[in-house]
Amino acid sequence: MKSEDLFKDAKNYLPGGVDSPVRAIKPYPFFALKGKGPRLFDVDGNSYLDYCLAYGPLVLGHSYAPVMEAVGQQLLRGSAYGVPTEAEVNLAQEVVKRVPCAEMVRFVNSGTEATMSAIRLARAVTGKKKIIKFEGAYHGAHDYVLVKSGSGAAGLPDSPGVPEETTRNTVLVPFNDEEAITNLVEQEKDEIAAIILEPVMGNVGCIPPQKGFLEFLRKITTENDIILIFDEVITGFRIAPGGAQEYFGVTPDLVTMGKILGGGFPMGAFAGKKELMERIAPQGDVYQAGTFNGNPISITAGIETLKNLDKAYYRESESKGLQMRRGLADILEDAALDYQVAGLSSMFQIYFTPTKVWDYAQAKTADVEKFNTYFRTLLANEVFIPPSQFECCFISAAHTPDDIQLTLEAMEKGIKAAEK
């Protein structure tokens, strides 16, 4: 197997043989050759219906022709300039048009940069140091937030090299727990600069907010001079044109974005009301910079991607997501298994636990070994999902109802194998 040989070589040159922890599939990962539509092809000649989709960016599927053509034309004009482009303004205008809280935008290169910069801005604006994050939420790999994160960091609440004095200012609470937030704010409101959250937790599987929770956060932050930051690196442009804040009808002060915004190329952004964003350098005194900020390749891919996310796309996403989740629920019911199917729009996950999942601790009750058997069975049946119980699966515009039906047949085999 060529993938196995490549992995042996890779371990000599890349830590763990990969460039991101969750890619370290055991006994070895398959190595991609190409992607087309809903399918990913490996170097060994296999193809897979892909529900990982590069962990979310490929909302239109692999190698979507209009995006590839636009990027190809831009490559002929240049890959980086170090000066502004008209396209940056055009994409910023589109973000402001779509996203309720966005009046100004700063483009960066990753979700990690976006959350780091948004937190810095919140601290500068409020003059306070502490931030609240939710257990299991992943907001990138920087020191401010690398505390009890989900996905690839699950089980590693703190990373060596993160100073204690940094994490001392990051306060953890369970997701969907209004009482914990109320008690914390009552005690420390004069020290809390921001609450940052994934409106739908997508890096510990897929955990939606309980009814009224986002509204509660909006109210308590407004009343206590705390900046509310929605991390929409995953949900941005996926579940509604304006992301989760449009979907749930709750407008934060700042939002961070990435993944879909770059159309499959490296991209991040943070945005918010002018009174906040005008503090960013060079207009203001809060420093943020990057050689590849507003890179013309990523900007071009983002513009072309958003052009294709129209009302029909969102209707179809809802329909396909329901087909997948209802199909999974039917499989579990037929097998008399009390496991949890979670998700919304084009996001979904199954938790191998009878416990209802509304926070990180409940998610961690899932049987990881059963999930691993399920994952391997799906892979053997040409279906690729993220190789972790604590990641979210995605459906693209390229997936058809027939693809989803084939996938459900493979999932039924996977669930049965996990129960043996």
CSV table of C-alpha atoms in Angstrom, one decimal:
chain,number,residue,atom,x,y,z
A,1,MET,CA,0.0,0.0,0.0
A,2,LYS,CA,1.5,3.3,-1.1
A,3,SER,CA,-0.2,5.2,1.8
A,4,GLU,CA,1.5,2.9,4.3
A,5,ASP,CA,4.9,3.4,2.7
A,6,LEU,CA,4.4,7.2,2.6
A,7,PHE,CA,3.5,7.2,6.2
A,8,LYS,CA,6.7,5.4,7.2
A,9,ASP,CA,8.7,8.0,5.3
A,10,ALA,CA,6.6,10.9,6.7
A,11,LYS,CA,7.4,9.8,10.3
A,12,ASN,CA,11.0,10.6,9.6
A,13,TYR,CA,10.3,14.1,8.6
A,14,LEU,CA,7.0,15.2,10.2
A,15,PRO,CA,6.1,14.9,13.9
A,16,GLY,CA,3.9,11.9,14.0
A,17,GLY,CA,4.0,11.7,10.3
A,18,VAL,CA,1.3,14.4,9.9
A,19,ASP,CA,0.8,18.2,10.1
A,20,SER,CA,-2.2,18.2,12.4
A,21,PRO,CA,-2.9,15.7,15.3
A,22,VAL,CA,-6.4,14.5,14.2
A,23,ARG,CA,-4.9,13.3,10.8
A,24,ALA,CA,-3.0,10.6,12.6
A,25,ILE,CA,-5.4,7.8,11.7
A,26,LYS,CA,-4.3,4.4,13.1
A,27,PRO,CA,-2.6,2.3,11.9
A,28,TYR,CA,-1.8,4.8,9.2
A,29,PRO,CA,-3.7,7.5,7.3
A,30,PHE,CA,-4.6,7.3,3.7
A,31,PHE,CA,-2.8,9.9,1.5
A,32,ALA,CA,-5.0,11.9,-0.8
A,33,LEU,CA,-4.4,12.1,-4.5
A,34,LYS,CA,-7.2,14.4,-5.6
A,35,GLY,CA,-10.8,15.4,-4.8
A,36,LYS,CA,-13.8,15.8,-7.1
A,37,GLY,CA,-17.3,16.7,-6.1
A,38,PRO,CA,-18.3,14.7,-3.0
A,39,ARG,CA,-15.5,12.3,-3.3
A,40,LEU,CA,-11.9,12.1,-2.2
A,41,PHE,CA,-9.4,9.8,-4.0
A,42,ASP,CA,-6.3,8.3,-2.4
A,43,VAL,CA,-2.9,7.3,-3.8
A,44,ASP,CA,-3.9,3.6,-3.6
A,45,GLY,CA,-6.8,3.9,-6.0
A,46,ASN,CA,-9.6,4.1,-3.5
A,47,SER,CA,-12.4,6.7,-3.5
A,48,TYR,CA,-14.5,7.8,-0.6
A,49,LEU,CA,-17.7,9.8,-0.2
A,50,ASP,CA,-16.2,12.6,1.9
A,51,TYR,CA,-18.0,14.1,5.0
A,52,CYS,CA,-14.8,15.6,6.4
A,53,LEU,CA,-14.4,18.0,3.6
A,54,ALA,CA,-11.1,19.3,4.9
A,55,TYR,CA,-12.8,19.8,8.3
A,56,GLY,CA,-15.4,22.1,6.8
A,57,PRO,CA,-14.1,24.6,4.2
A,58,LEU,CA,-15.3,22.6,1.1
A,59,VAL,CA,-18.9,23.6,1.3
A,60,LEU,CA,-19.3,23.3,-2.5
A,61,GLY,CA,-17.4,20.0,-2.7
A,62,HIS,CA,-13.9,19.3,-4.0
A,63,SER,CA,-12.5,21.1,-7.0
A,64,TYR,CA,-15.6,23.2,-7.6
A,65,ALA,CA,-15.1,24.4,-11.1
A,66,PRO,CA,-16.0,28.1,-10.8
A,67,VAL,CA,-13.8,28.5,-7.8
A,68,MET,CA,-10.9,26.7,-9.5
A,69,GLU,CA,-11.3,28.8,-12.6
A,70,ALA,CA,-11.3,32.0,-10.7
A,71,VAL,CA,-8.3,31.0,-8.7
A,72,GLY,CA,-6.4,29.9,-11.9
A,73,GLN,CA,-7.0,33.3,-13.4
A,74,GLN,CA,-5.8,35.1,-10.3
A,75,LEU,CA,-2.7,32.9,-10.2
A,76,LEU,CA,-1.7,34.2,-13.6
A,77,ARG,CA,-2.0,37.8,-12.3
A,78,GLY,CA,0.0,37.0,-9.2
A,79,SER,CA,-0.1,35.2,-5.8
A,80,ALA,CA,0.8,38.0,-3.4
A,81,TYR,CA,1.3,41.8,-3.6
A,82,GLY,CA,1.9,43.3,-0.2
A,83,VAL,CA,-0.5,46.1,-1.2
A,84,PRO,CA,-4.3,46.3,-1.1
A,85,THR,CA,-6.5,44.9,-3.9
A,86,GLU,CA,-10.0,45.8,-5.0
A,87,ALA,CA,-11.1,42.2,-4.3
A,88,GLU,CA,-10.4,42.6,-0.6
A,89,VAL,CA,-12.9,45.5,-0.5
A,90,ASN,CA,-15.4,43.4,-2.5
A,91,LEU,CA,-15.2,40.5,-0.1
A,92,ALA,CA,-15.4,42.7,2.9
A,93,GLN,CA,-18.5,44.3,1.5
A,94,GLU,CA,-20.1,40.9,1.0
A,95,VAL,CA,-19.3,39.9,4.6
A,96,VAL,CA,-20.8,43.1,6.0
A,97,LYS,CA,-23.9,42.6,3.8
A,98,ARG,CA,-24.4,39.0,5.1
A,99,VAL,CA,-23.2,39.0,8.7
A,100,PRO,CA,-25.5,40.9,11.2
A,101,CYS,CA,-22.7,42.1,13.6
A,102,ALA,CA,-20.2,43.0,10.9
A,103,GLU,CA,-19.6,46.6,10.0
A,104,MET,CA,-15.9,46.3,9.4
A,105,VAL,CA,-13.6,43.3,8.7
A,106,ARG,CA,-10.0,42.4,9.1
A,107,PHE,CA,-8.8,39.5,7.0
A,108,VAL,CA,-6.2,37.2,8.4
A,109,ASN,CA,-4.9,33.7,7.6
A,110,SER,CA,-6.5,31.2,9.9
A,111,GLY,CA,-9.2,30.8,12.5
A,112,THR,CA,-6.4,30.7,15.1
A,113,GLU,CA,-5.3,34.2,14.1
A,114,ALA,CA,-8.9,35.4,14.1
A,115,THR,CA,-9.7,34.3,17.6
A,116,MET,CA,-6.4,35.5,19.0
A,117,SER,CA,-6.9,39.0,17.5
A,118,ALA,CA,-10.6,39.2,18.6
A,119,ILE,CA,-9.7,38.4,22.2
A,120,ARG,CA,-6.9,41.0,22.1
A,121,LEU,CA,-9.3,43.6,20.8
A,122,ALA,CA,-11.9,42.7,23.5
A,123,ARG,CA,-9.3,43.1,26.2
A,124,ALA,CA,-8.1,46.4,24.8
A,125,VAL,CA,-11.7,47.8,24.5
A,126,THR,CA,-12.8,46.8,28.0
A,127,GLY,CA,-9.5,47.2,29.8
A,128,LYS,CA,-10.0,43.8,31.4
A,129,LYS,CA,-7.9,40.6,31.1
A,130,LYS,CA,-10.0,37.5,31.7
A,131,ILE,CA,-12.0,35.6,29.1
A,132,ILE,CA,-14.6,32.9,29.6
A,133,LYS,CA,-14.5,29.9,27.2
A,134,PHE,CA,-16.6,26.7,27.3
A,135,GLU,CA,-15.2,23.3,28.2
A,136,GLY,CA,-14.4,21.4,25.0
A,137,ALA,CA,-14.6,24.4,22.7
A,138,TYR,CA,-11.7,24.8,20.3
A,139,HIS,CA,-10.8,28.3,19.3
A,140,GLY,CA,-7.4,27.6,17.6
A,141,ALA,CA,-4.0,26.6,18.9
A,142,HIS,CA,-2.8,29.8,20.6
A,143,ASP,CA,-2.0,30.2,24.3
A,144,TYR,CA,-5.1,32.2,25.2
A,145,VAL,CA,-7.5,29.3,24.5
A,146,LEU,CA,-5.6,26.1,24.5
A,147,VAL,CA,-7.2,25.0,27.7
A,148,LYS,CA,-9.6,22.0,27.8
A,149,SER,CA,-10.2,22.1,24.1
A,150,GLY,CA,-12.0,19.4,22.1
A,151,SER,CA,-11.1,17.3,19.0
A,152,GLY,CA,-7.3,16.8,18.6
A,153,ALA,CA,-6.6,18.3,22.0
A,154,ALA,CA,-9.3,16.2,23.8
A,155,GLY,CA,-7.6,14.6,26.8
A,156,LEU,CA,-4.9,17.2,26.8
A,157,PRO,CA,-6.5,20.1,28.8
A,158,ASP,CA,-3.2,22.1,28.8
A,159,SER,CA,-0.3,21.9,26.4
A,160,PRO,CA,3.3,22.1,27.6
A,161,GLY,CA,4.7,25.4,26.7
A,162,VAL,CA,1.6,27.4,27.5
A,163,PRO,CA,2.6,29.6,30.5
A,164,GLU,CA,0.5,29.3,33.6
A,165,GLU,CA,0.1,33.1,33.7
A,166,THR,CA,-1.6,33.0,30.4
A,167,THR,CA,-4.2,30.3,31.2
A,168,ARG,CA,-4.9,31.9,34.6
A,169,ASN,CA,-6.9,34.5,32.6
A,170,THR,CA,-8.9,31.9,30.8
A,171,VAL,CA,-11.9,30.7,32.8
A,172,LEU,CA,-13.7,27.5,31.9
A,173,VAL,CA,-17.4,26.8,32.3
A,174,PRO,CA,-19.7,24.0,30.9
A,175,PHE,CA,-21.6,24.8,27.7
A,176,ASN,CA,-25.4,25.5,28.0
A,177,ASP,CA,-25.0,26.2,31.8
A,178,GLU,CA,-26.6,29.5,32.6
A,179,GLU,CA,-26.2,29.2,36.3
A,180,ALA,CA,-22.4,28.7,36.0
A,181,ILE,CA,-22.1,31.8,33.9
A,182,THR,CA,-24.3,33.9,36.2
A,183,ASN,CA,-22.3,32.9,39.3
A,184,LEU,CA,-19.0,33.6,37.5
A,185,VAL,CA,-20.1,37.0,36.2
A,186,GLU,CA,-21.5,38.0,39.6
A,187,GLN,CA,-18.1,37.3,41.2
A,188,GLU,CA,-15.7,38.6,38.5
A,189,LYS,CA,-17.6,40.9,36.1
A,190,ASP,CA,-15.0,43.6,36.7
A,191,GLU,CA,-12.2,41.3,35.4
A,192,ILE,CA,-14.0,39.6,32.5
A,193,ALA,CA,-13.3,41.1,29.1
A,194,ALA,CA,-15.1,38.6,26.8
A,195,ILE,CA,-17.1,35.4,26.5
A,196,ILE,CA,-16.0,33.5,23.4
A,197,LEU,CA,-18.0,30.5,22.2
A,198,GLU,CA,-18.8,28.4,19.2
A,199,PRO,CA,-22.6,29.0,18.9
A,200,VAL,CA,-22.7,25.3,17.8
A,201,MET,CA,-19.8,23.4,19.3
A,202,GLY,CA,-18.2,21.8,16.3
A,203,ASN,CA,-14.9,20.5,17.8
A,204,VAL,CA,-16.4,18.2,20.4
A,205,GLY,CA,-18.7,16.5,17.9
A,206,CYS,CA,-21.7,18.7,17.3
A,207,ILE,CA,-23.5,20.3,20.2
A,208,PRO,CA,-26.1,23.0,19.6
A,209,PRO,CA,-27.1,25.6,22.1
A,210,GLN,CA,-30.2,24.9,24.2
A,211,LYS,CA,-33.2,27.1,23.6
A,212,GLY,CA,-32.6,30.6,25.1
A,213,PHE,CA,-28.9,30.1,25.9
A,214,LEU,CA,-27.5,32.4,23.3
A,215,GLU,CA,-30.1,35.0,24.2
A,216,PHE,CA,-29.0,34.7,27.9
A,217,LEU,CA,-25.4,35.2,26.9
A,218,ARG,CA,-26.3,38.3,24.9
A,219,LYS,CA,-28.2,39.8,27.8
A,220,ILE,CA,-25.7,39.1,30.6
A,221,THR,CA,-22.7,40.4,28.5
A,222,THR,CA,-24.5,43.6,27.6
A,223,GLU,CA,-25.4,44.3,31.2
A,224,ASN,CA,-21.9,43.7,32.5
A,225,ASP,CA,-19.6,45.4,29.9
A,226,ILE,CA,-18.4,42.1,28.5
A,227,ILE,CA,-17.7,41.6,24.8
A,228,LEU,CA,-19.6,38.6,23.3
A,229,ILE,CA,-17.5,36.8,20.6
A,230,PHE,CA,-19.1,34.2,18.4
A,231,ASP,CA,-16.4,31.9,16.9
A,232,GLU,CA,-18.1,31.1,13.6
A,233,VAL,CA,-15.0,29.6,11.9
A,234,ILE,CA,-17.2,26.5,11.4
A,235,THR,CA,-20.7,27.8,11.3
A,236,GLY,CA,-20.0,31.0,9.3
A,237,PHE,CA,-21.8,30.9,6.0
A,238,ARG,CA,-22.6,27.2,6.5
A,239,ILE,CA,-26.0,27.2,8.3
A,240,ALA,CA,-27.3,30.6,7.1
A,241,PRO,CA,-26.0,33.4,4.9
A,242,GLY,CA,-25.1,35.3,8.1
A,243,GLY,CA,-24.0,32.3,10.0
A,244,ALA,CA,-25.2,31.2,13.4
A,245,GLN,CA,-26.0,34.7,14.5
A,246,GLU,CA,-28.6,34.9,11.7
A,247,TYR,CA,-29.8,31.3,12.2
A,248,PHE,CA,-30.5,31.8,15.9
A,249,GLY,CA,-31.3,35.5,15.8
A,250,VAL,CA,-28.6,36.6,18.3
A,251,THR,CA,-26.1,39.3,17.4
A,252,PRO,CA,-22.6,39.2,19.1
A,253,ASP,CA,-20.2,42.1,19.4
A,254,LEU,CA,-17.5,40.4,17.4
A,255,VAL,CA,-17.4,37.4,15.1
A,256,THR,CA,-14.5,35.2,13.9
A,257,MET,CA,-14.6,33.4,10.6
A,258,GLY,CA,-12.5,31.1,8.4
A,259,LYS,CA,-12.9,27.8,6.5
A,260,ILE,CA,-15.7,28.5,4.1
A,261,LEU,CA,-14.7,32.2,3.8
A,262,GLY,CA,-11.5,31.1,2.0
A,263,GLY,CA,-13.2,28.7,-0.4
A,264,GLY,CA,-10.7,25.9,0.4
A,265,PHE,CA,-7.7,28.2,0.7
A,266,PRO,CA,-6.1,29.5,4.0
A,267,MET,CA,-8.3,32.3,5.4
A,268,GLY,CA,-9.5,33.8,8.6
A,269,ALA,CA,-11.3,37.0,9.5
A,270,PHE,CA,-12.7,38.8,12.5
A,271,ALA,CA,-15.4,41.4,12.2
A,272,GLY,CA,-17.7,43.6,14.3
A,273,LYS,CA,-19.2,47.0,14.9
A,274,LYS,CA,-17.1,50.0,13.7
A,275,GLU,CA,-16.7,51.4,17.2
A,276,LEU,CA,-14.7,48.2,18.1
A,277,MET,CA,-13.0,47.5,14.8
A,278,GLU,CA,-11.7,51.0,14.5
A,279,ARG,CA,-9.4,50.2,17.3
A,280,ILE,CA,-7.4,47.9,15.0
A,281,ALA,CA,-4.1,49.2,13.6
A,282,PRO,CA,-3.4,51.3,11.5
A,283,GLN,CA,-6.7,53.1,12.3
A,284,GLY,CA,-6.4,52.4,16.0
A,285,ASP,CA,-3.9,51.2,18.6
A,286,VAL,CA,-4.6,47.5,18.8
A,287,TYR,CA,-1.9,45.8,16.7
A,288,GLN,CA,-2.6,43.1,14.1
A,289,ALA,CA,-0.6,42.4,11.0
A,290,GLY,CA,0.3,39.6,8.5
A,291,THR,CA,2.2,39.3,5.3
A,292,PHE,CA,-0.6,37.2,3.8
A,293,ASN,CA,-3.6,39.0,5.2
A,294,GLY,CA,-6.1,39.5,2.4
A,295,ASN,CA,-4.1,37.2,0.1
A,296,PRO,CA,-5.5,37.5,-3.4
A,297,ILE,CA,-5.8,33.8,-4.0
A,298,SER,CA,-7.8,33.2,-0.8
A,299,ILE,CA,-9.9,36.3,-1.3
A,300,THR,CA,-10.7,35.3,-4.9
A,301,ALA,CA,-11.8,31.8,-3.8
A,302,GLY,CA,-13.9,33.3,-1.0
A,303,ILE,CA,-15.7,35.7,-3.3
A,304,GLU,CA,-16.5,32.9,-5.8
A,305,THR,CA,-17.6,30.5,-3.0
A,306,LEU,CA,-20.0,33.0,-1.4
A,307,LYS,CA,-21.6,33.7,-4.9
A,308,ASN,CA,-22.8,30.2,-4.9
A,309,LEU,CA,-24.2,30.1,-1.4
A,310,ASP,CA,-27.7,31.3,-2.3
A,311,LYS,CA,-31.2,30.5,-0.9
A,312,ALA,CA,-31.4,27.3,-2.9
A,313,TYR,CA,-28.1,26.1,-1.3
A,314,TYR,CA,-29.4,26.6,2.2
A,315,ARG,CA,-32.7,24.9,1.5
A,316,GLU,CA,-30.9,21.9,0.1
A,317,SER,CA,-28.5,21.8,3.0
A,318,GLU,CA,-31.4,21.7,5.4
A,319,SER,CA,-33.0,18.9,3.4
A,320,LYS,CA,-29.9,16.8,3.1
A,321,GLY,CA,-29.0,17.3,6.7
A,322,LEU,CA,-32.5,16.1,7.8
A,323,GLN,CA,-32.2,13.1,5.5
A,324,MET,CA,-28.9,12.1,7.1
A,325,ARG,CA,-29.9,12.6,10.7
A,326,ARG,CA,-33.3,11.0,10.3
A,327,GLY,CA,-31.7,8.1,8.5
A,328,LEU,CA,-29.2,7.6,11.4
A,329,ALA,CA,-32.0,7.9,14.0
A,330,ASP,CA,-34.0,5.2,12.1
A,331,ILE,CA,-31.0,2.9,12.0
A,332,LEU,CA,-30.6,3.3,15.8
A,333,GLU,CA,-34.3,2.8,16.5
A,334,ASP,CA,-34.4,-0.4,14.4
A,335,ALA,CA,-31.4,-1.7,16.3
A,336,ALA,CA,-32.9,-0.7,19.6
A,337,LEU,CA,-29.8,1.4,20.4
A,338,ASP,CA,-30.1,4.6,22.6
A,339,TYR,CA,-27.3,6.6,21.0
A,340,GLN,CA,-27.4,10.3,20.2
A,341,VAL,CA,-27.7,11.9,16.8
A,342,ALA,CA,-26.8,15.5,16.8
A,343,GLY,CA,-26.6,18.4,14.3
A,344,LEU,CA,-28.4,21.0,12.3
A,345,SER,CA,-28.4,22.1,8.7
A,346,SER,CA,-25.5,20.3,6.9
A,347,MET,CA,-23.7,19.4,10.2
A,348,PHE,CA,-24.1,16.0,12.0
A,349,GLN,CA,-22.6,13.5,14.3
A,350,ILE,CA,-23.5,10.3,16.2
A,351,TYR,CA,-22.4,9.9,19.9
A,352,PHE,CA,-22.1,6.4,21.1
A,353,THR,CA,-23.7,7.1,24.5
A,354,PRO,CA,-27.2,6.9,26.0
A,355,THR,CA,-26.5,10.2,27.7
A,356,LYS,CA,-28.0,13.4,26.2
A,357,VAL,CA,-25.2,15.5,24.9
A,358,TRP,CA,-25.4,19.2,25.8
A,359,ASP,CA,-21.8,19.8,27.0
A,360,TYR,CA,-18.2,18.5,27.0
A,361,ALA,CA,-18.6,16.2,30.0
A,362,GLN,CA,-21.6,14.5,28.5
A,363,ALA,CA,-19.9,14.2,25.1
A,364,LYS,CA,-16.9,12.5,26.9
A,365,THR,CA,-19.3,9.7,28.0
A,366,ALA,CA,-19.3,8.4,24.4
A,367,ASP,CA,-17.7,5.1,23.7
A,368,VAL,CA,-14.6,6.0,21.7
A,369,GLU,CA,-13.7,2.4,20.8
A,370,LYS,CA,-17.2,1.9,19.3
A,371,PHE,CA,-16.8,5.0,17.3
A,372,ASN,CA,-13.4,3.8,16.1
A,373,THR,CA,-14.9,0.6,14.8
A,374,TYR,CA,-17.7,2.5,13.2
A,375,PHE,CA,-15.1,4.8,11.5
A,376,ARG,CA,-13.0,1.9,10.2
A,377,THR,CA,-16.1,0.1,8.9
A,378,LEU,CA,-17.2,3.3,7.0
A,379,LEU,CA,-13.8,3.7,5.5
A,380,ALA,CA,-13.9,0.0,4.3
A,381,ASN,CA,-17.2,0.9,2.7
A,382,GLU,CA,-15.8,4.0,0.9
A,383,VAL,CA,-17.2,6.6,3.3
A,384,PHE,CA,-14.8,9.0,5.0
A,385,ILE,CA,-15.8,11.0,8.1
A,386,PRO,CA,-13.4,12.8,10.5
A,387,PRO,CA,-11.5,10.1,12.4
A,388,SER,CA,-12.6,11.3,15.9
A,389,GLN,CA,-15.7,11.0,17.9
A,390,PHE,CA,-15.1,14.7,18.8
A,391,GLU,CA,-15.3,16.2,15.4
A,392,CYS,CA,-18.3,17.3,13.3
A,393,CYS,CA,-19.3,15.7,9.9
A,394,PHE,CA,-20.3,18.0,7.0
A,395,ILE,CA,-22.4,17.6,3.9
A,396,SER,CA,-21.5,19.6,0.8
A,397,ALA,CA,-23.6,21.0,-2.1
A,398,ALA,CA,-22.0,18.2,-4.2
A,399,HIS,CA,-23.5,15.4,-2.2
A,400,THR,CA,-26.8,14.1,-3.7
A,401,PRO,CA,-29.7,12.3,-1.9
A,402,ASP,CA,-28.4,9.1,-3.5
A,403,ASP,CA,-25.0,9.7,-2.0
A,404,ILE,CA,-26.6,10.1,1.4
A,405,GLN,CA,-28.6,6.9,1.0
A,406,LEU,CA,-25.4,5.0,0.1
A,407,THR,CA,-23.8,6.5,3.2
A,408,LEU,CA,-26.6,5.5,5.5
A,409,GLU,CA,-26.3,1.9,4.2
A,410,ALA,CA,-22.6,2.0,5.2
A,411,MET,CA,-23.4,3.6,8.5
A,412,GLU,CA,-25.8,0.8,9.3
A,413,LYS,CA,-23.0,-1.7,8.8
A,414,GLY,CA,-20.7,0.5,10.9
A,415,ILE,CA,-23.1,0.7,13.8
A,416,LYS,CA,-23.7,-3.1,13.7
A,417,ALA,CA,-19.9,-3.7,13.7
A,418,ALA,CA,-19.5,-1.4,16.7
A,419,GLU,CA,-22.0,-3.5,18.6
A,420,LYS,CA,-20.3,-6.8,18.1
